[in-house]
XYZ file of C-alpha atoms in Angstrom:
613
model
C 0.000 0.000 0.000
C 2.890 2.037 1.023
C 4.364 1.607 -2.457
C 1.195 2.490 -4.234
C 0.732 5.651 -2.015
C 4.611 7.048 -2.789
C 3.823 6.071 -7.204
C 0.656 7.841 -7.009
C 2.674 10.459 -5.258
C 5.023 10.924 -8.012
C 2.846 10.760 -10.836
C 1.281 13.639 -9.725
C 4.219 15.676 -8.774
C 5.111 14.802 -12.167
C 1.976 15.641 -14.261
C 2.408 18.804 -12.100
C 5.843 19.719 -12.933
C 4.863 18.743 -16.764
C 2.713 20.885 -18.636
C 1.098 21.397 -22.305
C 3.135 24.347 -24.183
C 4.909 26.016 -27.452
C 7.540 27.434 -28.229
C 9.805 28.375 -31.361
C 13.221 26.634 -32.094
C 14.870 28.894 -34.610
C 18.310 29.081 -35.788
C 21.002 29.887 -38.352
C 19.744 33.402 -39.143
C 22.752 34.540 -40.506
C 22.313 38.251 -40.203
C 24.547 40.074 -42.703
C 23.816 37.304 -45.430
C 22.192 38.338 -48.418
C 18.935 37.159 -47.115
C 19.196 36.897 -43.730
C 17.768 39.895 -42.005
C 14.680 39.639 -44.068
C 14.073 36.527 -43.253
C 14.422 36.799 -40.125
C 11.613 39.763 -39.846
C 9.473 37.508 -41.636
C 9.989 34.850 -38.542
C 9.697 37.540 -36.346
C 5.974 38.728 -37.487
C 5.110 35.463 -37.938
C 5.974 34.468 -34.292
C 3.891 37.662 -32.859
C 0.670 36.269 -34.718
C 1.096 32.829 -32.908
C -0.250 33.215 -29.285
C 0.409 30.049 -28.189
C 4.028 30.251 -28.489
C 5.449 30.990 -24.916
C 9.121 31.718 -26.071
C 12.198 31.561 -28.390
C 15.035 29.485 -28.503
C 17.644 30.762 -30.895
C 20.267 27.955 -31.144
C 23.245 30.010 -32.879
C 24.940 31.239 -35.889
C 22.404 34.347 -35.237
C 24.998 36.564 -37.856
C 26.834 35.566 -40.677
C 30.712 37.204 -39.505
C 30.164 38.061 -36.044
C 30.704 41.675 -37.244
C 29.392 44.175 -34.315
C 26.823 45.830 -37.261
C 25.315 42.055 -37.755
C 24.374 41.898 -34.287
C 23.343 44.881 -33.375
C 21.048 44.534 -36.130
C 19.809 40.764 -34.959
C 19.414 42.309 -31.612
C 16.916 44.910 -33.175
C 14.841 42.706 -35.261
C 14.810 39.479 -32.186
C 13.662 42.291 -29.901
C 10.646 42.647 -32.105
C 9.489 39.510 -30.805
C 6.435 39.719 -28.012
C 7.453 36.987 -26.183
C 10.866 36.385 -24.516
C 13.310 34.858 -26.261
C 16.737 32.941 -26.160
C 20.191 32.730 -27.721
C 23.716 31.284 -27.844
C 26.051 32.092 -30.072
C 27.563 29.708 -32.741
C 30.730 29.165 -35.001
C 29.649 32.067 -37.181
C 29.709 34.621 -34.240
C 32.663 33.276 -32.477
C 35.361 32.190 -35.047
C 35.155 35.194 -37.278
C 34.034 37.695 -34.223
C 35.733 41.096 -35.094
C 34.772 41.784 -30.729
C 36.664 37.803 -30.252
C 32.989 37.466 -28.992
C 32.855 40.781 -26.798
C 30.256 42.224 -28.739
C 27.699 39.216 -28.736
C 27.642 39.456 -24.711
C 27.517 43.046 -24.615
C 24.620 43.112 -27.145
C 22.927 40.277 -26.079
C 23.838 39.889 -22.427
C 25.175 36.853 -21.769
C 26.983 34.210 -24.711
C 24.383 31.599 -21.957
C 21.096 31.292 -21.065
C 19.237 29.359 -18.303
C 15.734 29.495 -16.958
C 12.415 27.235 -16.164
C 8.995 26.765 -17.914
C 6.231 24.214 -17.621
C 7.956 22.618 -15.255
C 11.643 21.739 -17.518
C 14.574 23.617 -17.195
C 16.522 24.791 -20.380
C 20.251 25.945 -20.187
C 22.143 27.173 -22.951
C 25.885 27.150 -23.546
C 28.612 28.631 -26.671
C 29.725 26.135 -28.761
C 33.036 28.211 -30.131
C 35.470 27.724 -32.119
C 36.388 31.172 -30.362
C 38.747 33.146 -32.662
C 40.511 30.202 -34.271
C 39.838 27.787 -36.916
C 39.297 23.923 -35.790
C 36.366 21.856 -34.257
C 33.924 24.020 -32.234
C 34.636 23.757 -28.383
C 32.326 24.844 -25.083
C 34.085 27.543 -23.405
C 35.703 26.291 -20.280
C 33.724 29.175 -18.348
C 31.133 27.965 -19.565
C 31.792 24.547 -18.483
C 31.862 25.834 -15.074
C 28.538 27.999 -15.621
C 26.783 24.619 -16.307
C 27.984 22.778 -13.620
C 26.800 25.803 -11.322
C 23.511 26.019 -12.688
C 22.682 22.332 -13.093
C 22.536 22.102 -8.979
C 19.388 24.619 -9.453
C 15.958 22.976 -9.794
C 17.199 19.332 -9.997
C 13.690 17.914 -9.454
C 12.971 19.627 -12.656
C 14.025 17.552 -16.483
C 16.427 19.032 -18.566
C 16.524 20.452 -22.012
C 19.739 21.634 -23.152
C 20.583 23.644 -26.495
C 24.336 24.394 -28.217
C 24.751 25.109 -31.894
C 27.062 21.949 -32.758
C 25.749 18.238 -32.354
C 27.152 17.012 -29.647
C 29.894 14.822 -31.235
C 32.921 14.938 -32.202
C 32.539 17.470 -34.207
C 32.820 19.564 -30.650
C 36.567 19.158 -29.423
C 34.938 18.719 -25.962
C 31.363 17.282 -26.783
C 32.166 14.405 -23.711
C 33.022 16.977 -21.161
C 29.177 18.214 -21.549
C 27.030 15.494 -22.485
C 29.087 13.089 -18.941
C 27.392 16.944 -17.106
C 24.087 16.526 -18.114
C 23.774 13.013 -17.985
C 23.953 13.423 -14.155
C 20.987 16.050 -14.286
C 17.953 14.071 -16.072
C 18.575 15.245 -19.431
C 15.725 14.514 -21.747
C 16.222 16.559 -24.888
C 18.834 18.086 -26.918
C 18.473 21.045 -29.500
C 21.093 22.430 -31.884
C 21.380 24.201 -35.542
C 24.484 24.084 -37.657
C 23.667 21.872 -40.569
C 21.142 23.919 -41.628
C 18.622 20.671 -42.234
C 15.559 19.033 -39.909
C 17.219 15.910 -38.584
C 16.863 13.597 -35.549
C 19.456 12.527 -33.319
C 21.069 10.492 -30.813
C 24.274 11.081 -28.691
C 24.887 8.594 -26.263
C 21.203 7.903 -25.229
C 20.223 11.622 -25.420
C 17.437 12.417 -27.940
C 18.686 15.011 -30.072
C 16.675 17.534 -32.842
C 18.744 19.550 -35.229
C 16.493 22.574 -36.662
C 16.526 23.772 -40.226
C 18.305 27.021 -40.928
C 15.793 30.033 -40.799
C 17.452 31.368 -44.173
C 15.281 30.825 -47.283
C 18.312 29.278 -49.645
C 16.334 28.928 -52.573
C 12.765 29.210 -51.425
C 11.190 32.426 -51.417
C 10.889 32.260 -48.006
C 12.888 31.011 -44.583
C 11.395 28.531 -41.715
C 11.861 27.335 -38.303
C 10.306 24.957 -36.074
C 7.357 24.963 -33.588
C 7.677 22.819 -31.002
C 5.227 21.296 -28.320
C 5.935 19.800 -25.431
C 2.808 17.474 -24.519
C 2.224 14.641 -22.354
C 5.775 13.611 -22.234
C 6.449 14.168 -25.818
C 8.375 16.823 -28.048
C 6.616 17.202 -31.506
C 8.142 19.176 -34.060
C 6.687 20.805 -36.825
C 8.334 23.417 -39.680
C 6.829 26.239 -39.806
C 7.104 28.357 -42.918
C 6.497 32.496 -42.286
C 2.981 33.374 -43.957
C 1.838 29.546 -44.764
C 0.523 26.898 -43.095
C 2.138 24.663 -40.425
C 3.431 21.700 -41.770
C 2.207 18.095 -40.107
C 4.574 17.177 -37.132
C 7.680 15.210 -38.660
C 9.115 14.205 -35.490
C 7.727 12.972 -32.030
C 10.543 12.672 -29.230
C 9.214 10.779 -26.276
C 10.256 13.035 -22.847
C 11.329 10.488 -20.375
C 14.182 10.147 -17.435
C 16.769 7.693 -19.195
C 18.081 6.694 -15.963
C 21.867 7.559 -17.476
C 22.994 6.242 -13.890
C 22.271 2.768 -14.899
C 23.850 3.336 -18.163
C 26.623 0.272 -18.812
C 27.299 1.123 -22.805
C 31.181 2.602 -23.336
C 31.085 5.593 -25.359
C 34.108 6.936 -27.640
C 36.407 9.473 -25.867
C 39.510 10.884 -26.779
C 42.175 8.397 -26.557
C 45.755 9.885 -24.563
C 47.220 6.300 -25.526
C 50.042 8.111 -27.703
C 51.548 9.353 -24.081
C 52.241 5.565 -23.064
C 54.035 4.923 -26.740
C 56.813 7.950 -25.901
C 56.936 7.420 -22.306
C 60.312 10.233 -22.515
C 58.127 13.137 -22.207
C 57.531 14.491 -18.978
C 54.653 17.076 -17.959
C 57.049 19.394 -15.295
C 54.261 20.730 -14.423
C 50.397 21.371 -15.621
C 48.458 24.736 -14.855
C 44.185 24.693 -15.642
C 42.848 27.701 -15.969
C 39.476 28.202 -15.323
C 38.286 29.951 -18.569
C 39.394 29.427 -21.875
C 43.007 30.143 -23.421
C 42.905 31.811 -26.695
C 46.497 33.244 -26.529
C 49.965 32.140 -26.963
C 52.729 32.962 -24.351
C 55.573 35.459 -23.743
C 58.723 34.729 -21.472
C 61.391 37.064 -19.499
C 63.156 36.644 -16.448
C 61.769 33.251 -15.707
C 58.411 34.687 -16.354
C 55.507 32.998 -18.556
C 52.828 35.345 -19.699
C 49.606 35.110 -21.070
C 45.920 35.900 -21.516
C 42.142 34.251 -20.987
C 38.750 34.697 -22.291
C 37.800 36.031 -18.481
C 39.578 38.833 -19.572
C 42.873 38.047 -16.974
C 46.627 38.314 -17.791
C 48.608 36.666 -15.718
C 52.359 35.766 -14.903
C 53.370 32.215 -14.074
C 56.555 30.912 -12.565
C 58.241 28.907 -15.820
C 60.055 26.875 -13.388
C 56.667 25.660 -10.774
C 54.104 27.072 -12.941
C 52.729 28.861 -10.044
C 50.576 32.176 -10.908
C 53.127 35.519 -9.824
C 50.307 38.011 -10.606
C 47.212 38.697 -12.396
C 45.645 41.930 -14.260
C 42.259 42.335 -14.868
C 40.649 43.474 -18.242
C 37.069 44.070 -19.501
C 36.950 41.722 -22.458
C 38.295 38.235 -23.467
C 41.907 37.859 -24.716
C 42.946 36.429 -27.804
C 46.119 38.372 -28.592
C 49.371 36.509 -27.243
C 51.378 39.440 -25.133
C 54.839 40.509 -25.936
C 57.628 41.980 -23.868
C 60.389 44.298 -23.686
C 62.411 44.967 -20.890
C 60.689 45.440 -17.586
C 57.133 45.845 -19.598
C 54.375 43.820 -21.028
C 52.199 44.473 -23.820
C 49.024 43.264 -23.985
C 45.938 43.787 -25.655
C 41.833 42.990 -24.521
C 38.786 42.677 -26.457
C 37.965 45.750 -24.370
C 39.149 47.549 -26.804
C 42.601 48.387 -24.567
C 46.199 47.760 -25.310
C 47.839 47.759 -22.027
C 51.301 48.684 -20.555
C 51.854 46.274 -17.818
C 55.282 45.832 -15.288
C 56.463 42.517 -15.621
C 57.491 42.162 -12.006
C 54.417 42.859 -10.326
C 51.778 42.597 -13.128
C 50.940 46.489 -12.270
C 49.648 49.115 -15.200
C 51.696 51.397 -16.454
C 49.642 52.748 -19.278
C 46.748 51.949 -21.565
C 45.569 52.828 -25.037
C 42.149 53.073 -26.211
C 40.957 52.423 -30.169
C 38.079 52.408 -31.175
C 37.235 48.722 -31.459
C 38.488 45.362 -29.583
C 42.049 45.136 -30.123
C 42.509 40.825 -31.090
C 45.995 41.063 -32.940
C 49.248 39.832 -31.282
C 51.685 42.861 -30.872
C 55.460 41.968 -32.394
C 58.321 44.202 -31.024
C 61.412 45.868 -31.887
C 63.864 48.435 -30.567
C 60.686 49.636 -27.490
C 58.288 49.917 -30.318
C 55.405 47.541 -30.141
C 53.634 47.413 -33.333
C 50.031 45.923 -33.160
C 46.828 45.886 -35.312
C 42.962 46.352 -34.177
C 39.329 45.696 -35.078
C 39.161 49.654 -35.635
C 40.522 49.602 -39.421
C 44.048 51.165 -37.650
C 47.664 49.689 -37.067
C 49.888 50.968 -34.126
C 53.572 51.674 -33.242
C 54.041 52.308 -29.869
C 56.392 53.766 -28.119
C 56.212 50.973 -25.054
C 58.532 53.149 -22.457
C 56.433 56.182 -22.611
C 52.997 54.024 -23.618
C 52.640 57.350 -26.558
C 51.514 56.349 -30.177
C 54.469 56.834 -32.402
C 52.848 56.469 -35.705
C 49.199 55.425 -36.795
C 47.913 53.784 -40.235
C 43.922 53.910 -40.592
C 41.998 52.748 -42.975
C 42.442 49.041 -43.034
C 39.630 46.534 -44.776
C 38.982 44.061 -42.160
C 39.940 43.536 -38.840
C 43.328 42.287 -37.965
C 43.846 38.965 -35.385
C 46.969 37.641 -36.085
C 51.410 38.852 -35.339
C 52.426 40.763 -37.946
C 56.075 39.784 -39.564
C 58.776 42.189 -38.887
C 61.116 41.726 -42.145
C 63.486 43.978 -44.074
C 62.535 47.255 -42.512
C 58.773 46.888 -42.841
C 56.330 45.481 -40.990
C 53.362 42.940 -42.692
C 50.262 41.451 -41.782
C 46.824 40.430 -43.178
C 43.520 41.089 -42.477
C 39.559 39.513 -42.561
C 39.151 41.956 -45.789
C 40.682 39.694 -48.261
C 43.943 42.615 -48.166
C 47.530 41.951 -47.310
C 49.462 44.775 -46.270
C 53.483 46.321 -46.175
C 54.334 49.365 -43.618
C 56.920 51.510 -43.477
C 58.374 50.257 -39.865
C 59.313 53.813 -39.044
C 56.938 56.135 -40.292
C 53.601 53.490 -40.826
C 53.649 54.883 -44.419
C 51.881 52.195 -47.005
C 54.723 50.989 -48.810
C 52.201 48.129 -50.644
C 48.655 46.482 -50.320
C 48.066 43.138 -52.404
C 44.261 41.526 -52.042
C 43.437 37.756 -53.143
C 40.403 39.124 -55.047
C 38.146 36.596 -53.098
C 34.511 37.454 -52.252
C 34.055 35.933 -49.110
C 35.847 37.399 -46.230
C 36.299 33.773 -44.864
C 38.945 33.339 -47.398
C 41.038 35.484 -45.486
C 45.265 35.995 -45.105
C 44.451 36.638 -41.506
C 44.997 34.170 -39.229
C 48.352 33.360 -40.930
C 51.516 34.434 -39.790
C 53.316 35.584 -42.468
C 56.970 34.769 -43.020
C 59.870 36.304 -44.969
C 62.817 34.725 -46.869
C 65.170 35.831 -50.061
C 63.038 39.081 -50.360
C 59.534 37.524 -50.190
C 56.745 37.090 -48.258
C 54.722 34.377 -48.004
C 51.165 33.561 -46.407
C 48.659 30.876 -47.202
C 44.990 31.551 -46.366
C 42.199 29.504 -46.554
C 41.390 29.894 -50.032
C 43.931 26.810 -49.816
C 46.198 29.043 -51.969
C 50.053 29.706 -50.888
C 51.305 32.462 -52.244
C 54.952 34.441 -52.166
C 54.886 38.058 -52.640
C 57.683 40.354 -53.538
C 58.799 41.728 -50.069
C 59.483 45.336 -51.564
C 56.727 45.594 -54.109
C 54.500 43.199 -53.303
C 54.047 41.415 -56.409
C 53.307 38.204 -57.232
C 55.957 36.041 -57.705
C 54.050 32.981 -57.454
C 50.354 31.700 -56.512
C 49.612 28.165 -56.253
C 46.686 25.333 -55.279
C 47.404 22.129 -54.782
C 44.848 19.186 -54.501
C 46.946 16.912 -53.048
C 48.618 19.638 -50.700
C 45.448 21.817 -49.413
C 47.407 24.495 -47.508
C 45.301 26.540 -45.502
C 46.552 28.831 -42.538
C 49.584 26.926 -40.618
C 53.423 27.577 -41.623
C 56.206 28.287 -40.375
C 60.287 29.085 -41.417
C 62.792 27.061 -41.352
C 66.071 27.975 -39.318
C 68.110 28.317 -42.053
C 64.737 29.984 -44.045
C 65.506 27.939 -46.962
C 61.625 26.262 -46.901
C 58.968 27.497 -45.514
C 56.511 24.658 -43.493
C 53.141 24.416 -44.219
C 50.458 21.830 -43.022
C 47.679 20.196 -44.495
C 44.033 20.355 -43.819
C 44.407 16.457 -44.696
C 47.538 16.307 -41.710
C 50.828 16.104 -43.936
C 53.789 18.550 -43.159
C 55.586 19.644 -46.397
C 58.454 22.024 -46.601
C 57.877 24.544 -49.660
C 61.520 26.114 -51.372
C 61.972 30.200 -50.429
C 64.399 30.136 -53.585
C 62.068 28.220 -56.410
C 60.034 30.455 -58.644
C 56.913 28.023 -58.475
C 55.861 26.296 -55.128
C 58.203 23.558 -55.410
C 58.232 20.949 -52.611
C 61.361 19.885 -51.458
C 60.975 18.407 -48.023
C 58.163 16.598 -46.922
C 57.901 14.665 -43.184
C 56.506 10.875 -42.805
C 54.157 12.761 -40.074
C 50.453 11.677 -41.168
C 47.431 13.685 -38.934
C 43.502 13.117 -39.084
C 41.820 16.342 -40.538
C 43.466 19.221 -39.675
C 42.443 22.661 -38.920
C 44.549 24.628 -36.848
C 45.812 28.122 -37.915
C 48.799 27.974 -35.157
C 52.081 28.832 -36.417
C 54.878 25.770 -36.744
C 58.602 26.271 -34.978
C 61.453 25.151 -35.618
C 64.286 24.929 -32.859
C 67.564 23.301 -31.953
C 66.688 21.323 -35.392
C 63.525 20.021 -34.277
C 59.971 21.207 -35.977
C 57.642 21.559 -33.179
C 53.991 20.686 -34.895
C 50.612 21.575 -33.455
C 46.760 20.589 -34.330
C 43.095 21.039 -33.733
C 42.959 18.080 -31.125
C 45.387 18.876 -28.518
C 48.427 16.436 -30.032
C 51.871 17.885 -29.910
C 54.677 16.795 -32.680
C 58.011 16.666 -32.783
C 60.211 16.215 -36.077
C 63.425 15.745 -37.091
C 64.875 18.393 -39.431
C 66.913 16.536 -40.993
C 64.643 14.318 -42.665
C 61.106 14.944 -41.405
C 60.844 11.600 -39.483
C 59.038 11.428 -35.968
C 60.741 11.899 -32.909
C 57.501 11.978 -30.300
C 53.975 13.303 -29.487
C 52.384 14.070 -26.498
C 48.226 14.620 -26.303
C 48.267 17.879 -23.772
C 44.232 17.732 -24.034
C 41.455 17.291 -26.815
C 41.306 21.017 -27.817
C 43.411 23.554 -29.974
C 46.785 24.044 -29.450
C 47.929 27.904 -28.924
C 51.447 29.649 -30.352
C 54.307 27.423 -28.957
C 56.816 28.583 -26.634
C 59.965 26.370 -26.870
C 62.121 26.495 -24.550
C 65.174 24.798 -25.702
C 66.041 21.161 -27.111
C 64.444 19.302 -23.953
C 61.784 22.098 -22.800
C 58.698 23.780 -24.961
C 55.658 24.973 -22.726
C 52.478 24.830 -24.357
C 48.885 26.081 -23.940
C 45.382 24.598 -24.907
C 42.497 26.749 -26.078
C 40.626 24.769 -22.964
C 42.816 26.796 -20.568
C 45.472 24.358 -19.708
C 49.266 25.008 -20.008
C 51.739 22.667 -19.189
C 55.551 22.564 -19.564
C 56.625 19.401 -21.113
C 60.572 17.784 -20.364
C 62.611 15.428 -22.670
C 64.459 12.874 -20.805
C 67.621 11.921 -21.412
């Protein structure tokens, strides 16, 4: 009887909890696409003539470049909408974010969102890649967001919304789905492939919307969605025409994930127990994000994190010296001269800071966030913006030597110091050569692409026998003529897809460049045509990763998309070792010498690795 009593009990805390209700899953507006904004007022008015939809969800890629005009402008036509509505950001607001993503939480409020309704709970989280190409990746903050606001409401089920599937095509898709599991997770909603499509990760129902843009309709869509006796129906809804019948039904029940015995796929670290020579000295987690690479002076490590922090650690304990706050996430990787660090913030800041003690000395403000890695020389730093403008700065006095404005694009890469001139590219399709003294345009060379996605601007360039050369990815590498900036030669290659990751050799007779496909080839600076003339038996999956290559005490120090550290042999381009640091981007290197390189991982760890003898 007792048993009876506590069922009967349930069921109707349960059917209390649960109640009847719509609401709108729409995603991949794409603001700043051709279409876009109009069809996203069309959604709009069509949502404010349906009263029985209680809210939004908006599951990412809301703009089409992350530009701060493309949200601002999604902002104004979502707030249209009666009813209150939801968003995260996707790869489309994050990767190619002119802010590195300061803009979407300043216009939007948060890059999370969590609340209740008819008794389920719905969180929200980024889905990256922030700033640099590769798999898309939950921010580590956010990471620790969920795992605060998961404790909240735990009687109540759980629907939880990113832009990516939660695969592998996340670098961390296991580090949220092994979170939710523990919280009674009973539906899953995402965008990004722009199609209607059913899912399941690891036991989790999962519904992929359709993109809201019209492609080659004459008009855009989204889903209505109604949660009903236990069930999530789905039905696309095109603006101005009828609803279509329901083609999915998702039964909402607790899947008891607890009693779960099935082994899922997870990142394997088996590679660490094959080249049992490298050592981790020491391993530092941050608790954020690390979109930076790291500077070192005086047996001081220095870098940046998406909280916004810069911070010294001890190179030989790895214990934090200082910390300095700033108002907007870091992506640029600091320099430093002297007794000073520069340092720059999606705050729109580039900051003076005293190496010792981590204290300001002086700040600059532009008029935009300030993403580009400063490069220095003789106490001028020399760093780009998002504001159209490049910098020299005098970094003892913090006073702005010299000025160029009027860039196309924004600028998020280190600009190449190289025969009295400083170059760099930016995410207008332009390549450009200063006069290192006076800033004066010396050249400008564009690769005539369209799309601003084809971009020379997360490369670092390189120069060698009185040429530049960059590789974008438009897969093209090209060498330019360092003093006129001509073309000397432009090439594609099938069978070598080059997109942004090289690097020069230490004699700058080749210049390295990886593969999307995962080879490492070593292109002649001499050759008039992009003649290959070194290639390494190194073979990665799919490769994305902009990060430069090093070479150093005649090893070539190789990074990727997934966390995997390489080293080669110069000499003939066979493998020495790897080491998997985590499952996530790897940041500009840092080697230290033959035995010692310390390295960073775009989920916030760093971690000094040792060679043994």
């Amino acid at each position: 009887m007792k048993k009876i009593l506590i069922l009967l009990l349930l069921l109707f805390v349960e059917k209390t909890y649960a109640q009847d209700f719509h609401f709108a899953h729409v995603t991949d507006t794409h603001v700043g696409s051709e279409t876009g904004a109009e069809d996203l007022r069309k959604t709009v008015a069509d949502i404010n003539k349906n009263k029985d939809l209680k809210f939004v969800i908006v599951s990412g890629d809301i703009t089409e470049f992350g530009a701060d005009h493309e949200l601002k402008l999604a902002k104004q036509i979502l707030d249209s909408i009666d009813i209150p509505y939801y968003v995260v950001p996707g790869n489309h607001d994050a990767n190619w974010s002119e802010s590195g993503g300061n803009s979407f939480r300043q216009v939007f409020g948060s890059e999370t969102f969590y609340f209740t309704h008819g008794g389920y709970r719905f969180a929200g989280t980024n889905s990256g890649p922030n700033m640099r190409m590769g798999p898309g990746q939950i921010p580590r903050e956010n990471l620790v967001w969920l795992d605060s606001v998961l404790k909240l409401n735990d009687d109540l089920p759980l629907i939880y919304v990113n832009h990516y599937p939660q695969d592998s095509s996340l670098n961390n898709w296991y580090e949220a789905i092994d979170r939710i599991k523990k919280h009674n997770v009973q539906l899953f909603l995402c965008g990004h492939g722009h199609v209607n499509k059913a899912y399941d990760f690891e036991g989790i129902p999962g519904v992929m919307g359709r993109s809201n843009l019209r492609a080659k309709r004459s008009t855009g869509g989204y889903n209505i969605v109604r949660i009903s006796s236990g069930k999530a129906i789905y039905q696309e809804r095109n603006p101005d025409s009828l609803t279509q019948s329901p083609w999915l039904t998702i039964l909402l029940k607790n899947q008891h994930f607890e009693r779960d015995i099935d082994v899922y796929p997870r990142p394997s670290y088996a590679v660490n127990e094959k080249f049992k020579q490298i050592q981790e000295v020491w391993v530092f987690q941050d608790r954020s994000d690390i979109g930076s690479g790291l500077a070192l002076a005086k047996k001081k490590l220095v870098t940046g994190n998406t909280s916004g922090e810069i911070y010294a650690l001890d190179v030989n304990s790895g214990k934090k010296l200082w910390s300095f706050q700033t108002q907007g996430k870091i992506y640029a990787t600091p320099a430093i001269w002297k007794d000073m660090v520069i340092a720059a913030s999606s705050d729109s800041y580039i900051y003076g800071i005293d190496l010792r003690n981590g204290v300001q000395k002086w700040k600059i403000k532009t008029g935009k966030a300030v993403l580009g890695s400063p490069v220095v020389h003789k106490g001028i730093a020399y760093i780009g913006g998002s504001d159209g403008t490049f910098r020299a700065i005098n970094i003892r006095s913090g006073k702005i030597k010299w000025s160029f404005e009027g860039l196309k694009g924004y600028i998020s890469a280190k600009p190449l110091i190289y025969q009295n001139k400083i170059y760099f590219g930016t995410w207008g399709n332009e390549f450009y050569a200063l006069d290192l003294n006076t800033g004066e345009a010396i050249w400008h060379w564009s690769n005539g692409a369209s799309n601003r996605m084809l971009s020379p601007a997360a490369c670092y360039p390189v120069g060698a026998n009185n040429r530049i050369f960059i590789v974008a990815p438009d897969r093209y590498m090209t060498a330019l003529d360092a003093a006129k900036g001509t073309v000397i030669w432009r090439k594609k290659m099938d069978n070598y897809r080059v997109r942004e990751s090289i690097g020069l050799s230490a004699d700058r007779s080749m210049v390295y460049a990886k593969t999307m496909d995962g080879q490492l080839i070593g292109v002649s600076t001499k050759a008039n045509d992009m003649r290959i003339v070194w290639q390494s038996s190194l073979q990665l999956p799919y490769e994305l990763a902009p990060t430069a290559i090093e070479e150093s005490n005649n090893i070539v120090w190789v990074p990727s998309n997934s966390g995997l550290l390489t080293a080669i042999k110069r000499q003939d381009g066979k493998l020495i070792w790897q080491h998997k640091i985590s499952n996530c981007l790897i940041n500009p290197l840092l080697p230290l010498d033959k035995r010692h390189i310390v390295v960073s991982t775009m989920d916030g760890k760093i971690v000094k690795l040792s060679v043994r003898r």
